[in-house]
PDB file of C-alpha atoms in Angstrom:
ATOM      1  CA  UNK A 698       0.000   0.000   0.000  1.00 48.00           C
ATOM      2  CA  UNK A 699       1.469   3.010  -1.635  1.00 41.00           C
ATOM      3  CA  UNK A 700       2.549   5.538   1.341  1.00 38.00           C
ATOM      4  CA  UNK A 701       0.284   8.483  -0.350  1.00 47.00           C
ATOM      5  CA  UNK A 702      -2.634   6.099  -0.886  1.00 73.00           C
ATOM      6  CA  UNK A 703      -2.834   5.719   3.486  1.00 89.00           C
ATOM      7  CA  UNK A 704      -6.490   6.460   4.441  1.00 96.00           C
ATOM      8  CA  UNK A 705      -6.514   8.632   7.322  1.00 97.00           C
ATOM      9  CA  UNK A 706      -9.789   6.818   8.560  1.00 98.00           C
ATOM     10  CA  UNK A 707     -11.077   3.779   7.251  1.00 98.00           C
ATOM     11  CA  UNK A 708     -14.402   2.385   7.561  1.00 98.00           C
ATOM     12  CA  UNK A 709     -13.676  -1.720   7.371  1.00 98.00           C
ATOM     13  CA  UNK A 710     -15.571  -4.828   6.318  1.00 97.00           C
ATOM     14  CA  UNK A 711     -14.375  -6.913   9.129  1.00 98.00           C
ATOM     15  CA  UNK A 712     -15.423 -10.461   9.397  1.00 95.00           C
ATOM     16  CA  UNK A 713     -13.414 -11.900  11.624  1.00 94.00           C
ATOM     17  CA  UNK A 714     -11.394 -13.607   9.041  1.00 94.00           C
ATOM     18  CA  UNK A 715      -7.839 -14.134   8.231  1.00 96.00           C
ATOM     19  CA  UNK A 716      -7.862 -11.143   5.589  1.00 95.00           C
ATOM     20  CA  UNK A 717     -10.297  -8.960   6.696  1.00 97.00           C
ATOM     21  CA  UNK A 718      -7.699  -9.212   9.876  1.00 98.00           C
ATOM     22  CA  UNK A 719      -5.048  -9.036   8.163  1.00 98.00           C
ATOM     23  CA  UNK A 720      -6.463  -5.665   6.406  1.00 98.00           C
ATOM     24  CA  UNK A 721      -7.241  -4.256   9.432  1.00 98.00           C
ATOM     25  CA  UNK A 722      -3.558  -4.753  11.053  1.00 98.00           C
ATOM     26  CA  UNK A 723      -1.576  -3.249   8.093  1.00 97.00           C
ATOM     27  CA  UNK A 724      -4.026  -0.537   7.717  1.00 97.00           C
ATOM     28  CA  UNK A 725      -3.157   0.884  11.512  1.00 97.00           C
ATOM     29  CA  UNK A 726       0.284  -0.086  10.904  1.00 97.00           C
ATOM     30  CA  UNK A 727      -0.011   2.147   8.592  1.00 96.00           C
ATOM     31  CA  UNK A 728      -1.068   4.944  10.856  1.00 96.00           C
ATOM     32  CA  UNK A 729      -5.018   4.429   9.637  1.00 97.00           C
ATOM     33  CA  UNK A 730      -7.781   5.528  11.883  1.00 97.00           C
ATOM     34  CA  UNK A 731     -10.164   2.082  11.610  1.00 98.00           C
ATOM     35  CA  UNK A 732     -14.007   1.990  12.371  1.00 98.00           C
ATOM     36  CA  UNK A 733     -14.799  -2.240  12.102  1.00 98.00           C
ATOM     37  CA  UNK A 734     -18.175  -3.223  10.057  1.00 98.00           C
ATOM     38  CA  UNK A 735     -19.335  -6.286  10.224  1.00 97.00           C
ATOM     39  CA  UNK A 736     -22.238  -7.878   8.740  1.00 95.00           C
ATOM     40  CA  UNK A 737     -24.935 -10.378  10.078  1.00 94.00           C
ATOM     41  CA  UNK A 738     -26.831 -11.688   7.562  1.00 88.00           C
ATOM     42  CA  UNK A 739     -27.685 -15.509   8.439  1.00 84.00           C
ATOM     43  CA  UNK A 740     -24.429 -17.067   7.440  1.00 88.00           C
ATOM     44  CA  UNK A 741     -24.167 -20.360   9.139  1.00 80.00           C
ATOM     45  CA  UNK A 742     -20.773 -19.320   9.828  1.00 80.00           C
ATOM     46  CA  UNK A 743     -22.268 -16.510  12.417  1.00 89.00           C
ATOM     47  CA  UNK A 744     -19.155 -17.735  15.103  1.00 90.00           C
ATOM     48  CA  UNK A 745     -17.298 -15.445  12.599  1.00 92.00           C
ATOM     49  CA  UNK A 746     -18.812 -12.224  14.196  1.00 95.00           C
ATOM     50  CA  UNK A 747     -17.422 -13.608  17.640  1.00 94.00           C
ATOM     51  CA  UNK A 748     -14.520 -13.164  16.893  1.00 96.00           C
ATOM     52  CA  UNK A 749     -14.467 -10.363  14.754  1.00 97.00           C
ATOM     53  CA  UNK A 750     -15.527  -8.758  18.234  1.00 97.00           C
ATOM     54  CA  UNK A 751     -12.361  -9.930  19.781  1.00 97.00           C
ATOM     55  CA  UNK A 752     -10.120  -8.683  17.263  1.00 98.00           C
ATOM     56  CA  UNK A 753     -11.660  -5.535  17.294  1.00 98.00           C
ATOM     57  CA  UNK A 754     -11.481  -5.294  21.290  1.00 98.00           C
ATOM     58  CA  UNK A 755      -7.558  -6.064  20.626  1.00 97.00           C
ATOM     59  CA  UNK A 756      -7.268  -3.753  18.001  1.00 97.00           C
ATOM     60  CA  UNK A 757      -9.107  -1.352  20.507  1.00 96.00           C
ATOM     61  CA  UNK A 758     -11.241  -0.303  17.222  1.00 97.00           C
ATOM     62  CA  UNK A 759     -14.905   0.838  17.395  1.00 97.00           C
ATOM     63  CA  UNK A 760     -16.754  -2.085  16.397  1.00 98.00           C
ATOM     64  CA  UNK A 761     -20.135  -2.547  14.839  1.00 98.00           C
ATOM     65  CA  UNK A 762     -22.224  -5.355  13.457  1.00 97.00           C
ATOM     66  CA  UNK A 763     -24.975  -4.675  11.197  1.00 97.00           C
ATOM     67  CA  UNK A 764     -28.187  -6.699  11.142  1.00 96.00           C
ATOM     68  CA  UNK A 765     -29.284  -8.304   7.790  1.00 93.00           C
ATOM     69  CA  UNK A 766     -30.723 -11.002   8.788  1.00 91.00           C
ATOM     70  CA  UNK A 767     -33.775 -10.514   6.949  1.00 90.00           C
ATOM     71  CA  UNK A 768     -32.124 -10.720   3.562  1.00 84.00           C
ATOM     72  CA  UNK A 769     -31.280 -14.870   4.498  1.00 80.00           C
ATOM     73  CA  UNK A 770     -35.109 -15.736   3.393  1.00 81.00           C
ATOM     74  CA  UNK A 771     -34.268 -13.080   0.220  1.00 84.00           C
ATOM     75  CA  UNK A 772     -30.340 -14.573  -0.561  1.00 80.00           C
ATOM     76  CA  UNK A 773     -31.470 -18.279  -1.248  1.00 78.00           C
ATOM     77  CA  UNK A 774     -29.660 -21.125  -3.476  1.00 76.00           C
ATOM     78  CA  UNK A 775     -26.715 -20.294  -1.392  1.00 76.00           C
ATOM     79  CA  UNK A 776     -24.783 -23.137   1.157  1.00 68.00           C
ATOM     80  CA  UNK A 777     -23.823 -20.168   3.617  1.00 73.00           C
ATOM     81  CA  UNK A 778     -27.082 -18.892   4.343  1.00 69.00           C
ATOM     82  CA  UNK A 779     -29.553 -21.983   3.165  1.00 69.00           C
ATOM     83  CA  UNK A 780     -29.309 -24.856   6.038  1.00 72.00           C
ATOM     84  CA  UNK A 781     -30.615 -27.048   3.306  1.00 71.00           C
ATOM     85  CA  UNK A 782     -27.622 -27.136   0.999  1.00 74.00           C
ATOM     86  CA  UNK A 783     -24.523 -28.510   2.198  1.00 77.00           C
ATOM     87  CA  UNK A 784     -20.939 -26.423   2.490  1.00 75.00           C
ATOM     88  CA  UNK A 785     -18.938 -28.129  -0.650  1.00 67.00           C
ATOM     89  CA  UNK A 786     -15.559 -29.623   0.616  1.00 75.00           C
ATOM     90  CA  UNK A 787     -12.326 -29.348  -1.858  1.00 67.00           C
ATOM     91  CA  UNK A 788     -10.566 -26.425  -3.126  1.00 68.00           C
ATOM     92  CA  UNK A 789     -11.948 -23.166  -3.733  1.00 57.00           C
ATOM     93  CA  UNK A 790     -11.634 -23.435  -7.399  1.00 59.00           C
ATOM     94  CA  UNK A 791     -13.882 -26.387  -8.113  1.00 57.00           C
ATOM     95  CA  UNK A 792     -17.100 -25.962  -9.395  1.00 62.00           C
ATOM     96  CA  UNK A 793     -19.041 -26.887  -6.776  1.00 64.00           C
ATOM     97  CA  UNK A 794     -17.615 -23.693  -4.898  1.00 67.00           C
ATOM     98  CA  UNK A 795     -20.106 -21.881  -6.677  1.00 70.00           C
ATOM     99  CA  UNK A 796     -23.080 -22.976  -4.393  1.00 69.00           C
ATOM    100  CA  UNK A 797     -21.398 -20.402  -1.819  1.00 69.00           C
ATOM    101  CA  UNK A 798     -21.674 -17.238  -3.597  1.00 72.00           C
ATOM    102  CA  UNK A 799     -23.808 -15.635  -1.821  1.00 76.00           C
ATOM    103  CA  UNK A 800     -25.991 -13.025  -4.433  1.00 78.00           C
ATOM    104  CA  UNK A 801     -24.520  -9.278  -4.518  1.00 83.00           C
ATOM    105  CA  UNK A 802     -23.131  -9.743  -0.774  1.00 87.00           C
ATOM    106  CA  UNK A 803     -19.814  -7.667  -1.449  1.00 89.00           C
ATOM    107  CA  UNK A 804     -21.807  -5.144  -2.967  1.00 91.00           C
ATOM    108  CA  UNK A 805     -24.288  -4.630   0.015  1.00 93.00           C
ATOM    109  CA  UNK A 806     -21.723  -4.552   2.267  1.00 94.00           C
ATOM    110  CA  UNK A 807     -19.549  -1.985   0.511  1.00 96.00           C
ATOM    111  CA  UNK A 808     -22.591   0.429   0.191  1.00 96.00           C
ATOM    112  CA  UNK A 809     -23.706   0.119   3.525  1.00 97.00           C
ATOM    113  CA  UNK A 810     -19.945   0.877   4.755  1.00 98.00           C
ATOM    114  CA  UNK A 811     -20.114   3.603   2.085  1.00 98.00           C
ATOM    115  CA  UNK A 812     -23.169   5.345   3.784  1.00 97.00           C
ATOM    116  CA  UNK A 813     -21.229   4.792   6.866  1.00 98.00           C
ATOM    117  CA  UNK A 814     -18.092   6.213   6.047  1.00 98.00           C
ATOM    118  CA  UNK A 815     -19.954   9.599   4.479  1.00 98.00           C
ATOM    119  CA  UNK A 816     -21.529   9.896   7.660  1.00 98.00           C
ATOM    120  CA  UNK A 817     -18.241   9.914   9.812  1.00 97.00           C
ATOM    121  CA  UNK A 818     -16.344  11.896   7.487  1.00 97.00           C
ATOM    122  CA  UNK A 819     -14.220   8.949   6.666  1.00 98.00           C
ATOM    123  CA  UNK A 820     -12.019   9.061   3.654  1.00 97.00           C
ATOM    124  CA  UNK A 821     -11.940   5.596   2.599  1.00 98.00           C
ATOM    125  CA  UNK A 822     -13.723   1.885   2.948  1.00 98.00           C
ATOM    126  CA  UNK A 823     -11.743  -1.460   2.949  1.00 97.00           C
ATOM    127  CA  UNK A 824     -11.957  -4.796   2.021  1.00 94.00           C
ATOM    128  CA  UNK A 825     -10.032  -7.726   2.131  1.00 93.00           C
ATOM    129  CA  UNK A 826     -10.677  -9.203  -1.190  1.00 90.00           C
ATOM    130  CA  UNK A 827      -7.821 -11.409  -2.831  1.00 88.00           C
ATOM    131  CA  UNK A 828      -6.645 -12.763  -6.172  1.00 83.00           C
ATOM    132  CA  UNK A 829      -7.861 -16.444  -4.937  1.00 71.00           C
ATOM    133  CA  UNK A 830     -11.330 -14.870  -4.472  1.00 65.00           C
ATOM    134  CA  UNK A 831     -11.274 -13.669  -8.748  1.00 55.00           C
ATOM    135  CA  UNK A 832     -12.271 -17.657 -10.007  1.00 66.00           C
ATOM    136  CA  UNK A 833     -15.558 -17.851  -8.082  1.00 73.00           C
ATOM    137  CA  UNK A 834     -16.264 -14.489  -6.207  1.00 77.00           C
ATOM    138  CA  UNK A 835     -17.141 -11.725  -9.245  1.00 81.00           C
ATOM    139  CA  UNK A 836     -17.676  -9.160  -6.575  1.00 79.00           C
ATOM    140  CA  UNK A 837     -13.670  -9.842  -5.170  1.00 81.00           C
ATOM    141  CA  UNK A 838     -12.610  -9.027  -8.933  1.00 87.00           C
ATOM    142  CA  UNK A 839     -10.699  -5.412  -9.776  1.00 91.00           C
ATOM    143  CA  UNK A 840     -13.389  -4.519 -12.542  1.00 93.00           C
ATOM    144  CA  UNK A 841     -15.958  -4.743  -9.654  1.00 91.00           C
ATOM    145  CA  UNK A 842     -13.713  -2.956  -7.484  1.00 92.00           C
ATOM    146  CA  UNK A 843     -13.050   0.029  -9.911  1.00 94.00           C
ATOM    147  CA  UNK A 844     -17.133   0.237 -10.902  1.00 96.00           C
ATOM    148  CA  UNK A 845     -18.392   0.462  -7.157  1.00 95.00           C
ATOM    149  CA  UNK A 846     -15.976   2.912  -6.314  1.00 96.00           C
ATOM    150  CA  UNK A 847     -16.537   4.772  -9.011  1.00 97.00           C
ATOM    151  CA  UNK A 848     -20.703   4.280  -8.065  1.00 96.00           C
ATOM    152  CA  UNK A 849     -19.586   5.495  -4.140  1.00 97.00           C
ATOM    153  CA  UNK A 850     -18.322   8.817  -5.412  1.00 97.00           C
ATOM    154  CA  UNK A 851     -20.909   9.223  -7.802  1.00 96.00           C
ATOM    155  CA  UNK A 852     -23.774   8.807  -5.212  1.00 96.00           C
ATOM    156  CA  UNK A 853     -22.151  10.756  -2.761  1.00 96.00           C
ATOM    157  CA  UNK A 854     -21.234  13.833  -4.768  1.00 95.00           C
ATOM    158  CA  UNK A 855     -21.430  17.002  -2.877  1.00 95.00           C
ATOM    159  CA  UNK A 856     -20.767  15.138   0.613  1.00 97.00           C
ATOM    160  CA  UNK A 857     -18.330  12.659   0.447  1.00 97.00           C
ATOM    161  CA  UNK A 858     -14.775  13.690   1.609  1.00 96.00           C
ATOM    162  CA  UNK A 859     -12.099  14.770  -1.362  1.00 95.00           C
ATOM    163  CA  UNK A 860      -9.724  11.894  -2.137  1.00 94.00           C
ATOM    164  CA  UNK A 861     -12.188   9.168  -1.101  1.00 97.00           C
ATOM    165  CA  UNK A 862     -10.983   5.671  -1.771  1.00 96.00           C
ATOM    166  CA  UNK A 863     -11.992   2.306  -1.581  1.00 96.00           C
ATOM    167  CA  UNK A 864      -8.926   0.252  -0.226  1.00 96.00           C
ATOM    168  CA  UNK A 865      -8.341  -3.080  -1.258  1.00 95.00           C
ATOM    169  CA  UNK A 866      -4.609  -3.817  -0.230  1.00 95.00           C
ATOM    170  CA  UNK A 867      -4.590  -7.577  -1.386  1.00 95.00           C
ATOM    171  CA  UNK A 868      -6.667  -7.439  -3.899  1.00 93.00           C
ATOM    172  CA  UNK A 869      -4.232  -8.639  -6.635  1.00 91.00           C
ATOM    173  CA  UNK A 870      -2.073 -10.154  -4.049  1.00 94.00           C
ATOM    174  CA  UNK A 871      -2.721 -13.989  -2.801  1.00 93.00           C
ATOM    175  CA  UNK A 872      -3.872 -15.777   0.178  1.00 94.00           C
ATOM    176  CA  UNK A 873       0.094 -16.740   0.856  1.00 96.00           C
ATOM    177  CA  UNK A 874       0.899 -13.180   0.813  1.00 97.00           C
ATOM    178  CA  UNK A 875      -1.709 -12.346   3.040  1.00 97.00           C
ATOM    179  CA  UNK A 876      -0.625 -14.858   6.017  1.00 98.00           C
ATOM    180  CA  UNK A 877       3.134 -13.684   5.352  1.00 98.00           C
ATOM    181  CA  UNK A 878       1.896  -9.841   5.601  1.00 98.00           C
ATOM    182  CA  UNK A 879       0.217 -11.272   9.023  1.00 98.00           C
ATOM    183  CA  UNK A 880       2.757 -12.709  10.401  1.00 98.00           C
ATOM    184  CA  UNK A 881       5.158  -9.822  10.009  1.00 98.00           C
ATOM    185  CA  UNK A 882       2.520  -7.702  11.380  1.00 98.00           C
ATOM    186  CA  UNK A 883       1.987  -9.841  14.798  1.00 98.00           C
ATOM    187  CA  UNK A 884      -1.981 -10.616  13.339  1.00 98.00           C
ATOM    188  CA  UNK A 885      -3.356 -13.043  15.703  1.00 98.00           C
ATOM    189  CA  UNK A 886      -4.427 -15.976  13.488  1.00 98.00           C
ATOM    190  CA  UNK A 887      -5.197 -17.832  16.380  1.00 97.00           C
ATOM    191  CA  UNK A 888      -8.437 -14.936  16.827  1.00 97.00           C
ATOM    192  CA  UNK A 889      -9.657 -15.472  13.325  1.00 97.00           C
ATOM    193  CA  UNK A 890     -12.416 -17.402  12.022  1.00 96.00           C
ATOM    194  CA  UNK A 891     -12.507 -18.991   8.446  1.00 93.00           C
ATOM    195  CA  UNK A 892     -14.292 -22.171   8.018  1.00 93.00           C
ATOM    196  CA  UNK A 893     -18.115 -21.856   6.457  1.00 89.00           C
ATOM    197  CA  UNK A 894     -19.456 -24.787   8.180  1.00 88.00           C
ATOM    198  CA  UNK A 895     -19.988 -23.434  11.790  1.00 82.00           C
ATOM    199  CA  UNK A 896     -18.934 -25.796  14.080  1.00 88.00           C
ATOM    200  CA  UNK A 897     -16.651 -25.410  17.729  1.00 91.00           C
ATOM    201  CA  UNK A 898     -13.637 -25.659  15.607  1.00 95.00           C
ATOM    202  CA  UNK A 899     -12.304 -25.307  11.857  1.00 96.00           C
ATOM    203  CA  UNK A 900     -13.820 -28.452   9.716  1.00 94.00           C
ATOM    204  CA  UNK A 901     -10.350 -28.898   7.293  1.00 95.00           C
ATOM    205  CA  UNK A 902     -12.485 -29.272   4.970  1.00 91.00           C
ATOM    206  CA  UNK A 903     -14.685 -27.006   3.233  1.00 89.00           C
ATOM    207  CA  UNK A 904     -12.938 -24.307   0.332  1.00 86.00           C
ATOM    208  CA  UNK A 905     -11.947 -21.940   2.967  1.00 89.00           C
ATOM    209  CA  UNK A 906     -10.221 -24.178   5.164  1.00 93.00           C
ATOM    210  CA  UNK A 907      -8.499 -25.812   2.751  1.00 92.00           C
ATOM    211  CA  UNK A 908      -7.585 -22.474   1.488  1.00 91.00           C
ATOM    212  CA  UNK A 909      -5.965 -21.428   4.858  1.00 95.00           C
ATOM    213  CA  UNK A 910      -4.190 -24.706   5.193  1.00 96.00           C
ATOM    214  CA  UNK A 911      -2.307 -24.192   1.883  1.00 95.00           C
ATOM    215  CA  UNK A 912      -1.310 -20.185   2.480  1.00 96.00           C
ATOM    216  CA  UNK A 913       0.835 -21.334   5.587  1.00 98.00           C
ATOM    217  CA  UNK A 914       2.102 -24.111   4.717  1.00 97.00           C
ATOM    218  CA  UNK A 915       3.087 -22.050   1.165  1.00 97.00           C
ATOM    219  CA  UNK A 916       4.037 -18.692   3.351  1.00 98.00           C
ATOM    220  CA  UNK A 917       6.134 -21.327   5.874  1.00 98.00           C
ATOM    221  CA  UNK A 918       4.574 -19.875   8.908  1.00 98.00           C
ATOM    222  CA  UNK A 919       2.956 -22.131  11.604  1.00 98.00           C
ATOM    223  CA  UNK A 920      -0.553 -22.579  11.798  1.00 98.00           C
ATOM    224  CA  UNK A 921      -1.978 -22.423  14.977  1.00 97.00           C
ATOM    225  CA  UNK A 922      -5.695 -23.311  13.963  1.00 97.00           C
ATOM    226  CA  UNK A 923      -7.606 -25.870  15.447  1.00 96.00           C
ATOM    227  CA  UNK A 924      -8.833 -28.510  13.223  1.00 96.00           C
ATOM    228  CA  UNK A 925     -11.317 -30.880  13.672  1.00 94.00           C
ATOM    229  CA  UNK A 926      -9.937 -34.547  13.459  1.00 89.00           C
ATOM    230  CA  UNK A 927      -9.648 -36.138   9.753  1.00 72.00           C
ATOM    231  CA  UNK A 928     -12.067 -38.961   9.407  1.00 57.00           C
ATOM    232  CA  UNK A 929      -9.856 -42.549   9.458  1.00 48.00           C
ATOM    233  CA  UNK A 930      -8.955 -42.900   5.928  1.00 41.00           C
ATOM    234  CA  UNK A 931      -9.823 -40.228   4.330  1.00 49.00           C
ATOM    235  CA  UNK A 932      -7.609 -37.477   2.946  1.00 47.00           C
ATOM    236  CA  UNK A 933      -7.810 -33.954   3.809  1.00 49.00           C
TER     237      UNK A 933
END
């Protein structure tokens, strides 16, 4: 993140995860003011926004959590917010990944934070999307990323700060380069919450466990996440 491109206050998508984390770390490295959004909106995952309060009290960032829980019944055919399809297991770039995209979520959560940033006087949102996210996410891919912003400053015209951004630090950077970045910043992984099924501890798994798996072993930094035991015989 380019010295002159350093928000003075962000207004972050926080989920609790590794690189919404990881965002929020190098951000007030980077001498970034940080308010912490996170979203509710009937993931089955919801343990996420547990511990996105815990980072947040360790950050000792203001913290909210906004409540769209109505949208589940409206955001269907999706395995993260529909108890009646199952989380796929295998990497995130199978097909089957595709049954958790959940509709226009990146979107709704960038506006919202949008509105919330205008309101403060903030001069930039962030996000933690990633170049592993481009295959299956289209609202983690740059031409998204350039449109909304653009849409941000367009709807705000007249009362959005001068030199509003929208921050995306990994955007074209990988999931490996995120846990290294975390690492050198002191992020606690052990804090963060990836895994989509829900349970007391990480499944191993799903896409996004598997995902986290492979960027420490690739980035050669332990992992200290708690996996729930591989079934005898089969591979994880």
């Amino acid at each position: 993140m380019p010295r002159s491109a350093v928000p003075r206050h962000a207004v972050l998508i926080f989920s609790g995860g590794l690189d919404s984390a990881v965002t929020a770390y190098k951000l007030r490295d980077a001498g970034a003011s940080l308010s912490l959004l996170s979203f509710n909106y009937g993931q089955r995952h919801v343990k996420e926004l547990a511990q996105a309060a815990v980072l947040a009290d360790r950050l000792g960032a203001v913290h909210d959590i906004v409540d769209l829980t109505s949208l589940s019944r409206l955001l269907t055919g999706t395995a993260l917010t529909d108890p009646a399809i199952e989380v796929p297991h295998g990497h995130y770039r199978a097909e089957t990944m595709r049954s958790t995209v959940v509709p226009n979520r990146n979107a709704i959560m960038l506006e919202i934070a949008a509105g919330a940033a205008v309101a403060a006087g903030a001069d930039a949102v962030a996000f933690g999307a990633h170049s592993g996210d481009h295959a299956i996410y289209p609202d983690c891919r740059p031409e998204f990323f350039t449109l909304i912003e653009a849409a941000i400053k367009s709807g705000n015209e007249g009362h959005i700060v001068p030199g509003f951004q929208l921050v995306a630090p990994f955007l074209e950077r990988t999931k490996t380069d995120i846990v290294r970045e975390g690492a050198r910043l002191g992020v606690p992984f052990e804090l963060t919450w990836s895994c989509y099924e829900g349970g007391e501890v990480h499944c191993g798994a799903c896409g996004t466990c598997v995902e986290r798996q492979e960027a420490f072993a690739e980035a050669a930094v332990a992992d200290p996440t708690t996996y729930a035991p591989t079934p005898e015989g089969a591979a994880r």
